[in-house]
Coordinates of C-alpha atoms in Angstrom, one line a residue:
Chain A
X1 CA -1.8 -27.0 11.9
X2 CA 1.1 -24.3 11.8
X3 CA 1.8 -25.1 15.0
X4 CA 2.3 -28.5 14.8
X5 CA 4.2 -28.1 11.7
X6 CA 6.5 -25.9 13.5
X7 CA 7.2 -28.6 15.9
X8 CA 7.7 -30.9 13.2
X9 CA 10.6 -28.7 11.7
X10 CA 11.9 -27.9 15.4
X11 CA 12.4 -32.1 15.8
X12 CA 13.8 -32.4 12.5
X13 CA 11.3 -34.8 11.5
X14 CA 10.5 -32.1 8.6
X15 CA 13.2 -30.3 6.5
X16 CA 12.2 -29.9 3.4
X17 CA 10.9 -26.9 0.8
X18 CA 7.4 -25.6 2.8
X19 CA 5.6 -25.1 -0.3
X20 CA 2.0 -27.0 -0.4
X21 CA 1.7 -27.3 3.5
X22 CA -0.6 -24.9 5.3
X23 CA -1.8 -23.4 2.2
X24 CA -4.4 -21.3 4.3
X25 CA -1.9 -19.6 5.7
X26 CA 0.4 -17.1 5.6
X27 CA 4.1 -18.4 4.8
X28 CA 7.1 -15.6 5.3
X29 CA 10.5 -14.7 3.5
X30 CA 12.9 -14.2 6.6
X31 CA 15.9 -12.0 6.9
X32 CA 17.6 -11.8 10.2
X33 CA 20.2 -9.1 10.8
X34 CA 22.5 -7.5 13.6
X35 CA 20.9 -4.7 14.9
X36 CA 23.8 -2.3 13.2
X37 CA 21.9 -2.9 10.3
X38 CA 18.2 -3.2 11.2
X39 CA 17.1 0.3 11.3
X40 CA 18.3 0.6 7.6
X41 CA 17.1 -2.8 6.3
X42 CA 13.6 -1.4 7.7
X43 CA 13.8 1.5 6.3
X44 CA 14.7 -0.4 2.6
X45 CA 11.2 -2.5 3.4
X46 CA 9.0 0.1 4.2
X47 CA 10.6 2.1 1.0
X48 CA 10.2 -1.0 -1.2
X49 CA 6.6 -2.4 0.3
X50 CA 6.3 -4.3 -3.1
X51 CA 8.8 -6.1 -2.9
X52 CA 9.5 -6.4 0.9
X53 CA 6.3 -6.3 2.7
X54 CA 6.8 -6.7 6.3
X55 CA 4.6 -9.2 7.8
X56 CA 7.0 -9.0 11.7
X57 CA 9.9 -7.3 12.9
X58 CA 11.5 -9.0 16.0
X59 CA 13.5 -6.6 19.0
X60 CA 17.2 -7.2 19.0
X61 CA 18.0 -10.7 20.3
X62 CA 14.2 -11.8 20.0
X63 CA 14.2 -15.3 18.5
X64 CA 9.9 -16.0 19.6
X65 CA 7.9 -13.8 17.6
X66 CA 4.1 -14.0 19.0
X67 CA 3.1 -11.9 16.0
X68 CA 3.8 -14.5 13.5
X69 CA 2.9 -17.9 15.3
X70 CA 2.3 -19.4 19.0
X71 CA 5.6 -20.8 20.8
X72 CA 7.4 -20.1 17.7
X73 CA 11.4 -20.2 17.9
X74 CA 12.9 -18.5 15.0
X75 CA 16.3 -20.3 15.6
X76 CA 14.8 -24.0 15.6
X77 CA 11.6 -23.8 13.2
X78 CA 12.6 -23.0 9.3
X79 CA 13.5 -26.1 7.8
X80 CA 17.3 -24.4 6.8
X81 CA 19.0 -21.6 6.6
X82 CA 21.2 -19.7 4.5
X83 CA 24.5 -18.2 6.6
X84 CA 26.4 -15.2 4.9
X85 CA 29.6 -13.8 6.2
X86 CA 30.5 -10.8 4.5
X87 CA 28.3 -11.3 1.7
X88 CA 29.0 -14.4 0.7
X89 CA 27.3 -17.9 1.9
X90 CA 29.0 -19.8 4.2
X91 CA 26.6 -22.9 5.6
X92 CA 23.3 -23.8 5.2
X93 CA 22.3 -25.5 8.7
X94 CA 19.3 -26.8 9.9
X95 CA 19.2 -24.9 12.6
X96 CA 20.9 -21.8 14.1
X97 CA 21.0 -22.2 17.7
X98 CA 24.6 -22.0 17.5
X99 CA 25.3 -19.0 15.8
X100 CA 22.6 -17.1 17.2
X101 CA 23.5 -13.8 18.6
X102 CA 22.2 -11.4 21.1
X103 CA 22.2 -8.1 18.5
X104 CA 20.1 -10.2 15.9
X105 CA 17.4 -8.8 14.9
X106 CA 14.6 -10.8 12.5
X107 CA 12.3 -9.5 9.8
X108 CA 9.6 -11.7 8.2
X109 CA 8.8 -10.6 4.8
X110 CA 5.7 -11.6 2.9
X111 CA 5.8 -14.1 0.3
X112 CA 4.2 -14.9 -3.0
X113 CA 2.9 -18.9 -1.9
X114 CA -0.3 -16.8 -0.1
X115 CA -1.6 -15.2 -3.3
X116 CA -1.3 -17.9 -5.1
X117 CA -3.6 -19.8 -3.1
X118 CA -5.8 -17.1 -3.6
X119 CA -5.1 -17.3 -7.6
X120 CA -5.8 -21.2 -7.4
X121 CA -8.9 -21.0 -5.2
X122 CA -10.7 -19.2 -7.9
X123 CA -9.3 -21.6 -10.5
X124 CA -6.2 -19.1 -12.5
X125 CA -3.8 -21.4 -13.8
X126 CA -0.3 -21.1 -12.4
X127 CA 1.9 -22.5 -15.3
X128 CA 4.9 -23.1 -13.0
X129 CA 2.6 -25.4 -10.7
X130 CA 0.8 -27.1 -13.6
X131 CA 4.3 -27.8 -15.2
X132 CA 5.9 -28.7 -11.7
X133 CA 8.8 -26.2 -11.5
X134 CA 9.8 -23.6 -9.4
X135 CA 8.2 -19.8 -10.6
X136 CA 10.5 -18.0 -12.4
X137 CA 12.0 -15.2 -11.4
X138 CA 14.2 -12.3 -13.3
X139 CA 16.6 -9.1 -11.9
X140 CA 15.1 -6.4 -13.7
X141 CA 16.9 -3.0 -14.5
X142 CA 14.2 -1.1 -12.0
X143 CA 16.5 0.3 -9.2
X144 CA 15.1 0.0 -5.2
X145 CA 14.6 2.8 -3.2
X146 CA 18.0 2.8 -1.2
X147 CA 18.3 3.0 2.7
X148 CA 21.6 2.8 3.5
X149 CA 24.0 -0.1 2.2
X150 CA 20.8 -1.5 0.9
X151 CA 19.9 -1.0 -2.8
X152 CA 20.1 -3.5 -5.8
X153 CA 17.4 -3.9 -8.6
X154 CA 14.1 -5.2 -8.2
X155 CA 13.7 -8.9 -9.0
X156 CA 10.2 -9.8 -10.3
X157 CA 8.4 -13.0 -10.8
X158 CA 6.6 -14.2 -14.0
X159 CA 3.5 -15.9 -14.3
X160 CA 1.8 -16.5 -17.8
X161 CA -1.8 -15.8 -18.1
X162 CA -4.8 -14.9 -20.3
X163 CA -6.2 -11.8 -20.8
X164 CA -8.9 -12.4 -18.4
X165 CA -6.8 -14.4 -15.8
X166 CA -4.4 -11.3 -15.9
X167 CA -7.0 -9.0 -14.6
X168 CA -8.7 -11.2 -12.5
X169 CA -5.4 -11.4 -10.7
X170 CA -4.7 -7.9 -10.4
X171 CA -7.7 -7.6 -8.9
X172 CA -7.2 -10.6 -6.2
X173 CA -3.7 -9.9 -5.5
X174 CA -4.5 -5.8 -4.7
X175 CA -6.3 -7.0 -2.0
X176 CA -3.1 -8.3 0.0
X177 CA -0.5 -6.1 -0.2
X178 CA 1.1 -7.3 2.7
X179 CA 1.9 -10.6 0.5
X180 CA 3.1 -8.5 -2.5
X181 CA 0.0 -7.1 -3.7
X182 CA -1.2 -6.5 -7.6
X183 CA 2.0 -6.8 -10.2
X184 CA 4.2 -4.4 -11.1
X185 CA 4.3 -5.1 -15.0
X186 CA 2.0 -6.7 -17.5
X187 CA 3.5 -7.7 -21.3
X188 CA 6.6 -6.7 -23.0
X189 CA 9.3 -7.8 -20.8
X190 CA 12.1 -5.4 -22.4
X191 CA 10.2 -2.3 -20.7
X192 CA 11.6 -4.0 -16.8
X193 CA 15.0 -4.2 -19.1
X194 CA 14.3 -8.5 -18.8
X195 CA 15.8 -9.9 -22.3
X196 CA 14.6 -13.2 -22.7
X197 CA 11.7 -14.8 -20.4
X198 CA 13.6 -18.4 -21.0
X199 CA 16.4 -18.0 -18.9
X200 CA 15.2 -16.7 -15.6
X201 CA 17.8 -15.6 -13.0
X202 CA 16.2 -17.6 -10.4
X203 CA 13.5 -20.5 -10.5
X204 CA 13.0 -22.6 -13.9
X205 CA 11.2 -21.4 -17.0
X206 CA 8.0 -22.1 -17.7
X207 CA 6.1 -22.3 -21.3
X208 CA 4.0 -19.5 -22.4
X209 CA 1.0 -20.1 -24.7
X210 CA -0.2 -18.3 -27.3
X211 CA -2.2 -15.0 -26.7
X212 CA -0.7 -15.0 -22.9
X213 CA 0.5 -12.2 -21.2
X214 CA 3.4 -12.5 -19.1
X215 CA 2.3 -11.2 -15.5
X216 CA 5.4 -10.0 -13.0
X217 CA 5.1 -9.2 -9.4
X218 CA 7.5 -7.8 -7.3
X219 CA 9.3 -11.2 -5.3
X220 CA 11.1 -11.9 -1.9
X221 CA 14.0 -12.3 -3.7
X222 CA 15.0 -8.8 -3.6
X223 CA 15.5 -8.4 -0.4
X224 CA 18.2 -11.5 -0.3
X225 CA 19.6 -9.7 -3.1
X226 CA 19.7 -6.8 -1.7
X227 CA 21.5 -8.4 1.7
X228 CA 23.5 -10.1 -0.6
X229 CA 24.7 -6.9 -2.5
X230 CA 25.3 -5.0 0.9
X231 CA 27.5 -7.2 2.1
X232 CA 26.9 -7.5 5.8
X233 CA 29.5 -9.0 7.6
X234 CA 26.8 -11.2 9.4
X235 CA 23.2 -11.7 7.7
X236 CA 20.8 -15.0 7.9
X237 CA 17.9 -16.1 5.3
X238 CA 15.8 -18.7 5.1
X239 CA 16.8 -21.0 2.5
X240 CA 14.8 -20.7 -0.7
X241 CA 11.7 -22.7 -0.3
X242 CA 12.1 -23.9 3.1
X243 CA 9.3 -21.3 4.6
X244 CA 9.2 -20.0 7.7
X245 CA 5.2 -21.2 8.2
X246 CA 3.3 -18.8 10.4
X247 CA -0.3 -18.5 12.3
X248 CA -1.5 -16.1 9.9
X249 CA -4.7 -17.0 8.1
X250 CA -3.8 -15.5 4.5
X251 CA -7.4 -14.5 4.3
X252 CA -7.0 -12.1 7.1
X253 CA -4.2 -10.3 5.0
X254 CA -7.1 -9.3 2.6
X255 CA -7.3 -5.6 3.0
X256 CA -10.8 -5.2 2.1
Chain B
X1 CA -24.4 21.7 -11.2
X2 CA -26.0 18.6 -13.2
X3 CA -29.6 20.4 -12.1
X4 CA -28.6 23.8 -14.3
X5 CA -27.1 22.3 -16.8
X6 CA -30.3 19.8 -17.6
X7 CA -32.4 22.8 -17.2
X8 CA -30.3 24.6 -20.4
X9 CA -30.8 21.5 -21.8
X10 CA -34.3 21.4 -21.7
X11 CA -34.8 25.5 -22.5
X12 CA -32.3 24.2 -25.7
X13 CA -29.7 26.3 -24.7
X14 CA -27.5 23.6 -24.8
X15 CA -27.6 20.8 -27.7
X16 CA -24.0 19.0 -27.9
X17 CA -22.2 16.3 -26.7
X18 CA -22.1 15.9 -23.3
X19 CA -18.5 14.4 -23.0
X20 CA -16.4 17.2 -19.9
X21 CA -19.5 18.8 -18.4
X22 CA -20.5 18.2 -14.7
X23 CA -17.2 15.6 -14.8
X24 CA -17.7 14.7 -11.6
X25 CA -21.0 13.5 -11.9
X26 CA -22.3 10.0 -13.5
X27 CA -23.6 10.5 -17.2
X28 CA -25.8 7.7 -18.3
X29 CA -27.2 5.8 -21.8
X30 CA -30.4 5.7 -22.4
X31 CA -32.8 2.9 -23.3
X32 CA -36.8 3.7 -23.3
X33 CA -38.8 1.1 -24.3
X34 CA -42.2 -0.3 -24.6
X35 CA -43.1 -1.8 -21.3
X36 CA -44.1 -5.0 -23.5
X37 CA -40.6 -5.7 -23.4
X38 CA -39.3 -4.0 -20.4
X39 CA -39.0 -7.1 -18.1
X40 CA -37.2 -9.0 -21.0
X41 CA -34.6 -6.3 -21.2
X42 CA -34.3 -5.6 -17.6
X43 CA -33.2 -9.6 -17.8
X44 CA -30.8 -9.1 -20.5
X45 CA -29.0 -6.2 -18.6
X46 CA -29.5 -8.1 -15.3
X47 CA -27.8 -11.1 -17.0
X48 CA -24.9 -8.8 -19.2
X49 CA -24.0 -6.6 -16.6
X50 CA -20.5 -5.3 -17.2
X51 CA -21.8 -3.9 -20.6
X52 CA -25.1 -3.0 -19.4
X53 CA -25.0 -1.8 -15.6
X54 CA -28.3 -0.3 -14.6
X55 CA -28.1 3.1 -12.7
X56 CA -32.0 3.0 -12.5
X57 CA -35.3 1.6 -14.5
X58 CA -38.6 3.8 -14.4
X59 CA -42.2 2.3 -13.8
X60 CA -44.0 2.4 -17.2
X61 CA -45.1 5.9 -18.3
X62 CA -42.9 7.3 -15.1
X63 CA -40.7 10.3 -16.9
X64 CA -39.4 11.9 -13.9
X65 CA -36.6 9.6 -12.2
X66 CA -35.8 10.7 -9.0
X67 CA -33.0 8.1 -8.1
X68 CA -31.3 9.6 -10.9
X69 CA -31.9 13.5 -10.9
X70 CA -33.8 16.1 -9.1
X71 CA -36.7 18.0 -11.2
X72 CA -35.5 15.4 -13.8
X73 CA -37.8 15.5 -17.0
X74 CA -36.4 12.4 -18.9
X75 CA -38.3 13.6 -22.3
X76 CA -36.8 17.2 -22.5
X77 CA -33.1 16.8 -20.3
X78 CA -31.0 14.7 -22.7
X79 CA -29.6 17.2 -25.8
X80 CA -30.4 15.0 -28.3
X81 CA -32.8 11.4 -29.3
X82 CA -32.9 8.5 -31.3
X83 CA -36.0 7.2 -32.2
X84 CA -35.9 3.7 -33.6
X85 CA -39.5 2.3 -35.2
X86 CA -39.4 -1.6 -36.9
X87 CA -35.7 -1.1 -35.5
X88 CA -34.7 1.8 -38.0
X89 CA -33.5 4.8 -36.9
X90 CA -36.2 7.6 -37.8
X91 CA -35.8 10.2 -36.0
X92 CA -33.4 12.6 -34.0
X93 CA -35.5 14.9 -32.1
X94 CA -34.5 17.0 -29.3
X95 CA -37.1 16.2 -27.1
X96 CA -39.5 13.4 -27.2
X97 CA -42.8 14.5 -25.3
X98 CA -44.3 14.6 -29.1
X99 CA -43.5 10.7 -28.7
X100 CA -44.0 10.1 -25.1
X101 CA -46.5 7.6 -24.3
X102 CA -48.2 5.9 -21.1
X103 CA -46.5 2.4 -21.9
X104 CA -42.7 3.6 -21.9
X105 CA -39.8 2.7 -19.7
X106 CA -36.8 4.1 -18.7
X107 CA -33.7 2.4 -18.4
X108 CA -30.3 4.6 -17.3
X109 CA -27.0 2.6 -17.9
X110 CA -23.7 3.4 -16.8
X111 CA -21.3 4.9 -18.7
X112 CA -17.5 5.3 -19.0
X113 CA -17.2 8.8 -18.9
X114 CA -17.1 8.3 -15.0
X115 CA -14.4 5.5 -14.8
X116 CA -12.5 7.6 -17.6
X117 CA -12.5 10.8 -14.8
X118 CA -10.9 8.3 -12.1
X119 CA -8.2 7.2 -14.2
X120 CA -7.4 10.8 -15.4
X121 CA -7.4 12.0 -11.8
X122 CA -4.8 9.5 -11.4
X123 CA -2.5 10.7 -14.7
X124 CA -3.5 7.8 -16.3
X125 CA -2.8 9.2 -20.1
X126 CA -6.2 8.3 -22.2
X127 CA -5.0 8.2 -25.5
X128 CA -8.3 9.6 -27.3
X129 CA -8.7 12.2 -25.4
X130 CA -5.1 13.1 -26.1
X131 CA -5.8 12.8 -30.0
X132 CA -9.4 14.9 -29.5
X133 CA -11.3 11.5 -30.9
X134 CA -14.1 9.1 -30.0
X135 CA -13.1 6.2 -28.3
X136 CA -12.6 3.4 -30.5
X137 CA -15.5 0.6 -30.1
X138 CA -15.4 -2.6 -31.3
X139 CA -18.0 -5.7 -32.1
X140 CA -16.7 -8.7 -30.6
X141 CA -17.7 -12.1 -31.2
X142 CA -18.3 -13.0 -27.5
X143 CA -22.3 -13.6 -27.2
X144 CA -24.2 -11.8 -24.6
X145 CA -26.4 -13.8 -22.4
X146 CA -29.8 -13.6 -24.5
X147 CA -32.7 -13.0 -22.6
X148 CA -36.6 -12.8 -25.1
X149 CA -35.5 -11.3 -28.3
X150 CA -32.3 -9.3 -27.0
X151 CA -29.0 -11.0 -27.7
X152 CA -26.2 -10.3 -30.0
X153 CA -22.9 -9.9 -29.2
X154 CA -21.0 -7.9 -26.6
X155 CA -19.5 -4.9 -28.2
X156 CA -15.9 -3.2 -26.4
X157 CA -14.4 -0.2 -26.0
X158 CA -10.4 0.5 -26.1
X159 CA -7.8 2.3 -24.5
X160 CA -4.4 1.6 -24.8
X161 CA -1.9 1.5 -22.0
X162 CA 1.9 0.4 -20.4
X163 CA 1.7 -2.6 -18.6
X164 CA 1.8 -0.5 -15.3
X165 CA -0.9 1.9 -16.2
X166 CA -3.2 -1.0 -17.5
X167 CA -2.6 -2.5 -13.7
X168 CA -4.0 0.8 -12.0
X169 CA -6.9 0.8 -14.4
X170 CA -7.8 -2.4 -13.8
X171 CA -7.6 -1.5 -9.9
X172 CA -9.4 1.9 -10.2
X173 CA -12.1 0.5 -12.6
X174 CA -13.3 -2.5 -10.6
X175 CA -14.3 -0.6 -8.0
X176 CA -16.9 0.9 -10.4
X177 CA -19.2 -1.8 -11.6
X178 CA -22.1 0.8 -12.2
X179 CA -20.0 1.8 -14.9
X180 CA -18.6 -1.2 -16.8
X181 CA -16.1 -1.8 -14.2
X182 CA -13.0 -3.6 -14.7
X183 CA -11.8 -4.4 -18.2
X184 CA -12.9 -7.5 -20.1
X185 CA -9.6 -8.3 -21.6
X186 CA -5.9 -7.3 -22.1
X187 CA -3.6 -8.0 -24.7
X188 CA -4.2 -9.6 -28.3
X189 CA -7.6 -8.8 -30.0
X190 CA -7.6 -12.0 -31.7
X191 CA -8.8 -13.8 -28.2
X192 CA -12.4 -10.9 -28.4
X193 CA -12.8 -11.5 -32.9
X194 CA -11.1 -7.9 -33.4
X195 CA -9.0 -8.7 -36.9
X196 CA -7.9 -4.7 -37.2
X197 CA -7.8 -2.4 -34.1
X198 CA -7.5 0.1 -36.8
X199 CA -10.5 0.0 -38.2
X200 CA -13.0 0.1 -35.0
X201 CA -16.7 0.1 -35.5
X202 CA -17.9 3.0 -33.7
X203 CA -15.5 5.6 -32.9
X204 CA -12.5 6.4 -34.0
X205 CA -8.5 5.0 -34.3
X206 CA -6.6 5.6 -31.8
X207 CA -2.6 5.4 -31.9
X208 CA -0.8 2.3 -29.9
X209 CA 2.8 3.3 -29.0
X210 CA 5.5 1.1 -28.5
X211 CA 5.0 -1.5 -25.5
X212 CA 1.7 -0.3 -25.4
X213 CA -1.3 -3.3 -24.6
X214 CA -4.7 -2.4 -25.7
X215 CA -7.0 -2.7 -22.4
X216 CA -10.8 -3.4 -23.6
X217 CA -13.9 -2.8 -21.5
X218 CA -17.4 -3.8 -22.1
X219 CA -19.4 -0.4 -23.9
X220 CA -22.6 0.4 -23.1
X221 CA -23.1 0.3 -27.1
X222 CA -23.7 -3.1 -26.1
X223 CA -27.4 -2.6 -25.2
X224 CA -28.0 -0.2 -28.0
X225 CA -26.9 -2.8 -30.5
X226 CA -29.2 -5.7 -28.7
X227 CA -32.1 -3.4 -29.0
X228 CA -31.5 -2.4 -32.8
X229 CA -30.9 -6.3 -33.3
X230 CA -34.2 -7.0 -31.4
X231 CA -36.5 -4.9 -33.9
X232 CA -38.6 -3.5 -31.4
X233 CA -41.5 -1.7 -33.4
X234 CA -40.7 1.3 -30.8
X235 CA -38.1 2.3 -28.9
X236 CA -36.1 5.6 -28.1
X237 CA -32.4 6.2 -27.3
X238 CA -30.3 8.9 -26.6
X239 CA -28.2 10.3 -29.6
X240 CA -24.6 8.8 -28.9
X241 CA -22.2 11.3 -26.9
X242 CA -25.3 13.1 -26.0
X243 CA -25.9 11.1 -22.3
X244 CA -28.1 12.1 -19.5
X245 CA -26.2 14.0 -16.8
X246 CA -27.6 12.6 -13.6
X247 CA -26.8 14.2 -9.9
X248 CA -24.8 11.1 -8.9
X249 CA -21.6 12.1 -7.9
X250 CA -19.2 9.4 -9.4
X251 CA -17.6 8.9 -6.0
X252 CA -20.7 7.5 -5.1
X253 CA -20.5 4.2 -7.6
X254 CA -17.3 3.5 -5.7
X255 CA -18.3 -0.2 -4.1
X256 CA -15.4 0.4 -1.6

């Protein structure tokens, strides 16, 4: 099924936000960089596994990445992309055949739509889905581990939950770290410097009921940010939502 | 170590609380009961068992208990008894072969001295131990599963944490089912029937700091208060905070 959903992106017949298709497997966060940069950007990842756990790295110029999916092109099969130059973003095209480069080099980070699978399998209610917005996510005051030109804050997202739900889900989420693992905070938000869980940085906000705890994990937004913050004079993303979809069964990124 | 120190148990050099000795081995409550109601409480355990994990059960009349300790002598190797008759409290020997008969069984239940040592090997801060108090227990409203005459209500333990310590615990304790394994709740007492977490009902108060959640696991009081509740006309339990020390190393209850 990833595969032939890969060839639908790669005709265009598919361009759209990836969420809810191939939910048994893994979906990635993608950050493709010139190689001046890639030995640094790994080095923020592997110091930041939370928040950037790296599911593939590519070798300079490498666009197929067997790792991550059969026949995959990297250039051809995200439904859109995000194009910076010098930090800022310039065009968002559907594919990037043309500005594809020889130095590039293409990390695939983990991303939160695998453990949330896992949350729904076993029934935890994911307010954002229920309420049919996008999760919200915050910039916290918690600095990364720096490599480099890479650095920023950690940005965290938020999903309300009971008591019980709450450690129910640490305990399904620690068992795949490579999709960013248990959460990094449970309750007051003030303590990851967040000031007011109705106005989220990124995503929409979603109600909280009473005698719920709001849950954060580390998200795939930091490393963006972090790209973003550094300032590369060439850097491409994924564009939010629109997935790259993999071959990975998330239940094989279950460490035990 | 657990073998000298039960045999200055049962020579009554040593009479106290058992709470830091042989830390790295599992202590365990103690229910002995008429085998008339044995299979009924093995059930109730069976059916309740984060608050009542079984480390082992005896055949009737069977007062050594191999699984559980070598040369172990079950009526002289605990530093102090209850003995309950009509459901009373009567007695508080310290030993019980005066009131040792053919028809008793032994039950050993896990206890949270064990979990407790994992979370301090990982400087999680455990605030009464800090403060030099009991834990602080709590009767919930939450109904066991009833099995015969045993019922009443699950009764909880408390340790208050930050948001990130509460997350390890909640790792580092599930992998410990034989001894209450991960917590039952997080966050507002109100959800458990607790009106005042500073007025517990065994134990002592413990302070809650600023950003602080209180983290509550099932107790092995639990079982104690079914059998109490269940008016056994005999029954025998070790005095609290004076457990069995058995010779399995806590490592051992690790599930992975």
């Amino acid at each position: 099924m990833p595969h032939t959903f890969r060839q639908q992106v790669r005709s265009k017949e598919f361009s759209g936000p990836t969420a809810g298709y191939c939910g048994d497997f893994a979906q990635a966060n993608l950050a493709i960089l010139p190689s001046a940069y890639a030995e640094d950007f790994m080095r923020f990842c592997l110091r930041n596994p939370k928040a950037c756990p790296l599911l593939g790295v590519g070798e300079p110029g490498q666009f197929d990445l067997p790792m991550l999916g059969r026949d995959l092109d990297i250039r051809t099969d995200v439904p859109g992309y995000n194009v910076y130059r010098d930090g800022v973003l310039c065009e968002q095209p559907a594919d990037i055949r043309d500005v594809w480069r020889d130095d590039l080099v293409v990390f695939a980070i983990g991303c939160s739509f695998s453990f949330e699978q896992m949350l729904a399998r076993e029934r935890i209610p994911l307010r954002h889905v229920d309420e049919g917005v996008n999760v919200p996510m915050y910039r916290t005051h918690v600095a990364n581990q720096a490599a480099g030109r890479f650095g920023g804050r950690l940005v965290v997202s938020m999903r309300p939950m009971s008591g019980a739900h709450a450690i129910r889900a640490v305990q399904i989420t620690s068992r795949f770290p490579a999709v960013h693992g248990a959460p990094v905070h449970i309750g007051n938000p003030a303590v990851l410097g967040i000031e007011d869980l109705s106005s989220p940085d990124f995503g929409d906000p979603v109600s909280i009921h009473e005698h719920e705890l709001p849950v954060f994990w580390a998200c795939g937004v930091t490393p963006q940010s972090a790209i973003e913050s550094a300032r590369l004079p060439f850097a491409i993303a994924h564009r939010p939502g629109h997935m790259l979809v993999t071959d990975i069964p998330n239940a094989s990124l279950a460490v035990f």
